[in-house]
């Protein structure tokens, strides 16, 4: 019997799926300039979908209060700007080997987590059983005893989830590149800024939610975790 692993994931859009295929095809045919342009577009789309799915989608789903919406929208806007500026600098410095490594890495994040006519492919990151348990326990306790009781534990678990995602989506792939000391420093600073912005959003918004909003967010956070045979 195969063991079950847990993944943080969301359905890749048709646009992201097509752009990934197009970029992989370009490695065999296109010039370095065309490859770089397609890679930058793919990475920007990838980053935007991650942020939209993990931050914008839930506030729309739970109909978050106006103050919470402003915090999330402002934080996401700042993260997107930082990511886009960093990627533009990084992609220009990538060698052909770096681009091929990145193509394989991104492709490895796209997994068929479940049968679905709408989303056959998921952007997926494996999480530890311990983190899965922490999130589940916070959700169960929050539903039974109220949101205030678990606000800190739940926020801490979500911040750890962000840490896992950021490491997989940004730190790990960029760490494989031969970017040089200056560019490595730029990406490190950008990663820290994104991490800080994401955690600030979580720690400000979660405690401000009503019980009804938190119930909706509990459902959302459970909906983006998928069991899958290892």
mmCIF file of C-alpha atoms in Angstrom:
data_model
loop_
_atom_site.group_PDB
_atom_site.id
_atom_site.type_symbol
_atom_site.label_atom_id
_atom_site.label_comp_id
_atom_site.label_asym_id
_atom_site.label_seq_id
_atom_site.Cartn_x
_atom_site.Cartn_y
_atom_site.Cartn_z
ATOM 1 C CA UNK A 1 0.000 0.000 0.000
ATOM 2 C CA UNK A 2 1.418 3.402 -1.004
ATOM 3 C CA UNK A 3 1.786 6.106 1.606
ATOM 4 C CA UNK A 4 -0.198 9.299 1.305
ATOM 5 C CA UNK A 5 1.589 12.635 1.029
ATOM 6 C CA UNK A 6 0.000 16.053 1.438
ATOM 7 C CA UNK A 7 0.405 18.895 -1.016
ATOM 8 C CA UNK A 8 -0.342 22.593 -1.017
ATOM 9 C CA UNK A 9 -1.720 23.274 -4.449
ATOM 10 C CA UNK A 10 -4.104 24.954 -6.853
ATOM 11 C CA UNK A 11 -5.265 24.266 -10.360
ATOM 12 C CA UNK A 12 -2.985 25.763 -12.982
ATOM 13 C CA UNK A 13 -4.873 27.961 -15.422
ATOM 14 C CA UNK A 14 -4.997 27.085 -19.097
ATOM 15 C CA UNK A 15 -2.819 30.148 -19.673
ATOM 16 C CA UNK A 16 -0.105 28.952 -17.288
ATOM 17 C CA UNK A 17 -0.236 25.423 -18.642
ATOM 18 C CA UNK A 18 0.055 26.643 -22.244
ATOM 19 C CA UNK A 19 2.838 29.098 -21.440
ATOM 20 C CA UNK A 20 4.816 26.332 -19.761
ATOM 21 C CA UNK A 21 4.458 24.083 -22.806
ATOM 22 C CA UNK A 22 5.364 26.931 -25.142
ATOM 23 C CA UNK A 23 8.466 27.771 -23.125
ATOM 24 C CA UNK A 24 9.658 24.175 -23.070
ATOM 25 C CA UNK A 25 9.201 23.988 -26.842
ATOM 26 C CA UNK A 26 11.161 27.224 -27.276
ATOM 27 C CA UNK A 27 14.272 25.639 -25.750
ATOM 28 C CA UNK A 28 14.702 23.582 -28.897
ATOM 29 C CA UNK A 29 13.951 26.265 -31.479
ATOM 30 C CA UNK A 30 14.060 29.886 -30.332
ATOM 31 C CA UNK A 31 16.921 32.336 -29.874
ATOM 32 C CA UNK A 32 18.300 33.166 -26.428
ATOM 33 C CA UNK A 33 16.370 36.451 -26.472
ATOM 34 C CA UNK A 34 13.071 34.748 -27.317
ATOM 35 C CA UNK A 35 13.653 32.079 -24.671
ATOM 36 C CA UNK A 36 14.340 34.723 -22.028
ATOM 37 C CA UNK A 37 11.220 36.679 -22.945
ATOM 38 C CA UNK A 38 9.043 33.574 -22.737
ATOM 39 C CA UNK A 39 10.623 32.495 -19.457
ATOM 40 C CA UNK A 40 10.047 35.911 -17.882
ATOM 41 C CA UNK A 41 6.416 35.888 -18.993
ATOM 42 C CA UNK A 42 5.971 32.353 -17.623
ATOM 43 C CA UNK A 43 7.552 33.169 -14.247
ATOM 44 C CA UNK A 44 5.486 36.351 -13.885
ATOM 45 C CA UNK A 45 2.315 34.421 -14.671
ATOM 46 C CA UNK A 46 3.328 31.691 -12.240
ATOM 47 C CA UNK A 47 3.956 34.198 -9.432
ATOM 48 C CA UNK A 48 0.726 36.094 -10.102
ATOM 49 C CA UNK A 49 -1.359 32.924 -10.024
ATOM 50 C CA UNK A 50 0.247 31.795 -6.767
ATOM 51 C CA UNK A 51 -0.478 35.115 -5.058
ATOM 52 C CA UNK A 52 -3.978 35.381 -6.491
ATOM 53 C CA UNK A 53 -4.881 31.839 -5.479
ATOM 54 C CA UNK A 54 -3.443 31.998 -1.965
ATOM 55 C CA UNK A 55 -4.348 35.584 -1.041
ATOM 56 C CA UNK A 56 -6.910 37.216 -3.369
ATOM 57 C CA UNK A 57 -9.147 34.186 -3.896
ATOM 58 C CA UNK A 58 -9.816 33.574 -0.185
ATOM 59 C CA UNK A 59 -10.728 37.192 0.610
ATOM 60 C CA UNK A 60 -13.237 37.121 -2.242
ATOM 61 C CA UNK A 61 -14.535 33.746 -1.133
ATOM 62 C CA UNK A 62 -15.112 34.734 2.515
ATOM 63 C CA UNK A 63 -16.240 38.286 1.657
ATOM 64 C CA UNK A 64 -13.598 39.740 3.946
ATOM 65 C CA UNK A 65 -14.220 43.064 5.705
ATOM 66 C CA UNK A 66 -13.052 46.260 3.956
ATOM 67 C CA UNK A 67 -10.020 46.807 6.195
ATOM 68 C CA UNK A 68 -8.874 43.228 5.678
ATOM 69 C CA UNK A 69 -9.324 43.547 1.919
ATOM 70 C CA UNK A 70 -7.155 46.672 1.848
ATOM 71 C CA UNK A 71 -4.385 44.969 3.828
ATOM 72 C CA UNK A 72 -4.392 41.916 1.569
ATOM 73 C CA UNK A 73 -4.635 43.855 -1.697
ATOM 74 C CA UNK A 74 -1.857 46.226 -0.657
ATOM 75 C CA UNK A 75 0.377 43.384 0.454
ATOM 76 C CA UNK A 76 -0.192 41.386 -2.727
ATOM 77 C CA UNK A 77 0.453 44.436 -4.876
ATOM 78 C CA UNK A 78 3.775 45.032 -3.119
ATOM 79 C CA UNK A 79 4.783 41.374 -3.433
ATOM 80 C CA UNK A 80 3.961 41.272 -7.151
ATOM 81 C CA UNK A 81 5.985 44.421 -7.794
ATOM 82 C CA UNK A 82 8.995 43.032 -5.934
ATOM 83 C CA UNK A 83 8.770 39.671 -7.702
ATOM 84 C CA UNK A 84 8.393 41.157 -11.185
ATOM 85 C CA UNK A 85 11.337 43.525 -10.733
ATOM 86 C CA UNK A 86 13.535 40.752 -9.345
ATOM 87 C CA UNK A 87 12.624 38.268 -12.064
ATOM 88 C CA UNK A 88 13.367 40.805 -14.789
ATOM 89 C CA UNK A 89 16.911 41.204 -13.463
ATOM 90 C CA UNK A 90 17.447 37.504 -12.823
ATOM 91 C CA UNK A 91 16.232 36.179 -16.166
ATOM 92 C CA UNK A 92 18.574 38.524 -18.064
ATOM 93 C CA UNK A 93 21.529 36.908 -16.276
ATOM 94 C CA UNK A 94 20.513 33.290 -16.867
ATOM 95 C CA UNK A 95 22.624 31.071 -19.071
ATOM 96 C CA UNK A 96 21.146 28.504 -21.441
ATOM 97 C CA UNK A 97 21.829 25.804 -18.831
ATOM 98 C CA UNK A 98 20.064 27.900 -16.175
ATOM 99 C CA UNK A 99 17.010 28.272 -18.398
ATOM 100 C CA UNK A 100 16.877 24.540 -19.000
ATOM 101 C CA UNK A 101 17.169 23.859 -15.250
ATOM 102 C CA UNK A 102 14.335 26.303 -14.603
ATOM 103 C CA UNK A 103 12.154 24.692 -17.270
ATOM 104 C CA UNK A 104 12.580 21.279 -15.668
ATOM 105 C CA UNK A 105 12.016 22.653 -12.188
ATOM 106 C CA UNK A 106 8.769 24.405 -13.073
ATOM 107 C CA UNK A 107 7.550 21.347 -14.925
ATOM 108 C CA UNK A 108 8.237 19.305 -11.791
ATOM 109 C CA UNK A 109 5.858 21.532 -9.802
ATOM 110 C CA UNK A 110 2.960 20.733 -12.136
ATOM 111 C CA UNK A 111 1.294 17.557 -10.888
ATOM 112 C CA UNK A 112 -1.978 15.708 -11.595
ATOM 113 C CA UNK A 113 -3.181 15.647 -7.970
ATOM 114 C CA UNK A 114 -6.681 14.478 -8.820
ATOM 115 C CA UNK A 115 -8.954 13.802 -11.781
ATOM 116 C CA UNK A 116 -10.576 17.024 -12.904
ATOM 117 C CA UNK A 117 -11.885 18.204 -16.230
ATOM 118 C CA UNK A 118 -11.319 21.823 -15.221
ATOM 119 C CA UNK A 119 -7.884 21.557 -13.595
ATOM 120 C CA UNK A 120 -6.032 18.480 -14.800
ATOM 121 C CA UNK A 121 -2.733 19.920 -13.600
ATOM 122 C CA UNK A 122 -1.911 21.460 -10.229
ATOM 123 C CA UNK A 123 0.859 23.724 -9.049
ATOM 124 C CA UNK A 124 1.826 21.634 -6.040
ATOM 125 C CA UNK A 125 4.268 21.728 -3.126
ATOM 126 C CA UNK A 126 4.636 18.831 -0.715
ATOM 127 C CA UNK A 127 4.196 19.735 2.955
ATOM 128 C CA UNK A 128 5.204 17.796 6.041
ATOM 129 C CA UNK A 129 2.710 15.627 7.942
ATOM 130 C CA UNK A 130 3.432 17.772 11.000
ATOM 131 C CA UNK A 131 2.386 20.996 9.251
ATOM 132 C CA UNK A 132 -0.703 19.309 7.848
ATOM 133 C CA UNK A 133 -1.601 18.183 11.371
ATOM 134 C CA UNK A 134 -1.050 21.655 12.856
ATOM 135 C CA UNK A 135 -3.337 23.267 10.302
ATOM 136 C CA UNK A 136 -6.005 20.624 10.749
ATOM 137 C CA UNK A 137 -5.920 20.859 14.535
ATOM 138 C CA UNK A 138 -6.272 24.641 14.411
ATOM 139 C CA UNK A 139 -9.235 24.363 12.046
ATOM 140 C CA UNK A 140 -10.995 21.725 14.164
ATOM 141 C CA UNK A 141 -10.410 23.645 17.385
ATOM 142 C CA UNK A 142 -11.465 26.923 15.783
ATOM 143 C CA UNK A 143 -14.737 25.460 14.560
ATOM 144 C CA UNK A 144 -15.462 23.984 17.986
ATOM 145 C CA UNK A 145 -14.282 26.788 20.277
ATOM 146 C CA UNK A 146 -14.272 29.934 18.152
ATOM 147 C CA UNK A 147 -11.789 31.819 15.999
ATOM 148 C CA UNK A 148 -10.233 33.857 18.818
ATOM 149 C CA UNK A 149 -8.989 30.722 20.537
ATOM 150 C CA UNK A 150 -6.851 29.618 17.589
ATOM 151 C CA UNK A 151 -5.986 32.920 15.894
ATOM 152 C CA UNK A 152 -2.303 32.814 16.906
ATOM 153 C CA UNK A 153 -1.756 29.080 16.304
ATOM 154 C CA UNK A 154 -3.573 29.257 12.988
ATOM 155 C CA UNK A 155 -1.595 32.350 11.914
ATOM 156 C CA UNK A 156 1.669 30.625 12.892
ATOM 157 C CA UNK A 157 0.747 27.539 10.825
ATOM 158 C CA UNK A 158 -0.199 29.673 7.812
ATOM 159 C CA UNK A 159 3.100 31.568 8.068
ATOM 160 C CA UNK A 160 4.938 28.250 8.058
ATOM 161 C CA UNK A 161 2.915 27.256 4.992
ATOM 162 C CA UNK A 162 4.066 30.473 3.310
ATOM 163 C CA UNK A 163 7.657 29.628 4.261
ATOM 164 C CA UNK A 164 7.397 26.203 2.615
ATOM 165 C CA UNK A 165 5.817 27.682 -0.512
ATOM 166 C CA UNK A 166 8.342 30.524 -0.814
ATOM 167 C CA UNK A 167 11.268 28.140 -0.375
ATOM 168 C CA UNK A 168 9.928 25.892 -3.129
ATOM 169 C CA UNK A 169 8.701 28.587 -5.511
ATOM 170 C CA UNK A 170 11.622 31.012 -5.197
ATOM 171 C CA UNK A 171 14.556 30.195 -2.919
ATOM 172 C CA UNK A 172 15.203 26.672 -4.171
ATOM 173 C CA UNK A 173 15.016 27.266 -7.950
ATOM 174 C CA UNK A 174 16.996 30.508 -7.802
ATOM 175 C CA UNK A 175 19.561 28.791 -5.592
ATOM 176 C CA UNK A 176 20.270 26.381 -8.460
ATOM 177 C CA UNK A 177 21.245 29.237 -10.776
ATOM 178 C CA UNK A 178 24.789 30.514 -11.178
ATOM 179 C CA UNK A 179 23.836 34.147 -10.673
ATOM 180 C CA UNK A 180 26.948 35.600 -9.077
ATOM 181 C CA UNK A 181 27.342 37.374 -5.741
ATOM 182 C CA UNK A 182 25.485 40.601 -6.590
ATOM 183 C CA UNK A 183 22.442 38.949 -8.161
ATOM 184 C CA UNK A 184 22.283 36.347 -5.400
ATOM 185 C CA UNK A 185 22.163 39.193 -2.873
ATOM 186 C CA UNK A 186 19.355 40.883 -4.824
ATOM 187 C CA UNK A 187 17.277 37.707 -4.884
ATOM 188 C CA UNK A 188 17.920 37.105 -1.177
ATOM 189 C CA UNK A 189 16.743 40.599 -0.259
ATOM 190 C CA UNK A 190 13.682 40.218 -2.484
ATOM 191 C CA UNK A 191 12.834 36.851 -0.934
ATOM 192 C CA UNK A 192 13.071 38.324 2.567
ATOM 193 C CA UNK A 193 10.830 41.234 1.567
ATOM 194 C CA UNK A 194 8.206 38.903 0.100
ATOM 195 C CA UNK A 195 8.340 36.651 3.161
ATOM 196 C CA UNK A 196 7.919 39.631 5.476
ATOM 197 C CA UNK A 197 5.019 41.070 3.452
ATOM 198 C CA UNK A 198 3.181 37.735 3.343
ATOM 199 C CA UNK A 199 3.577 37.122 7.060
ATOM 200 C CA UNK A 200 2.507 40.676 7.883
ATOM 201 C CA UNK A 201 -0.677 40.229 5.865
ATOM 202 C CA UNK A 202 -1.493 36.981 7.670
ATOM 203 C CA UNK A 203 -0.756 38.284 11.161
ATOM 204 C CA UNK A 204 -2.783 41.457 10.605
ATOM 205 C CA UNK A 205 -5.768 39.939 8.831
ATOM 206 C CA UNK A 206 -6.427 36.694 10.730
ATOM 207 C CA UNK A 207 -6.992 38.333 14.153
ATOM 208 C CA UNK A 208 -9.301 40.923 12.553
ATOM 209 C CA UNK A 209 -11.689 38.322 11.121
ATOM 210 C CA UNK A 210 -15.120 37.626 12.516
ATOM 211 C CA UNK A 211 -16.098 34.056 13.391
ATOM 212 C CA UNK A 212 -18.065 33.839 10.132
ATOM 213 C CA UNK A 213 -15.112 35.052 8.075
ATOM 214 C CA UNK A 214 -12.796 32.642 9.848
ATOM 215 C CA UNK A 215 -15.134 29.728 9.157
ATOM 216 C CA UNK A 216 -14.922 30.589 5.472
ATOM 217 C CA UNK A 217 -11.146 30.855 5.662
ATOM 218 C CA UNK A 218 -10.921 27.523 7.469
ATOM 219 C CA UNK A 219 -12.771 25.945 4.549
ATOM 220 C CA UNK A 220 -10.479 27.660 2.067
ATOM 221 C CA UNK A 221 -7.247 26.571 3.781
ATOM 222 C CA UNK A 222 -8.494 22.979 3.860
ATOM 223 C CA UNK A 223 -9.482 23.158 0.184
ATOM 224 C CA UNK A 224 -5.929 23.918 -1.004
ATOM 225 C CA UNK A 225 -4.401 20.867 0.726
ATOM 226 C CA UNK A 226 -4.501 17.670 -1.277
ATOM 227 C CA UNK A 227 -3.728 14.071 -0.303
ATOM 228 C CA UNK A 228 -1.879 12.181 -3.008
ATOM 229 C CA UNK A 229 -0.197 8.754 -3.121
ATOM 230 C CA UNK A 230 3.556 9.175 -2.630
#
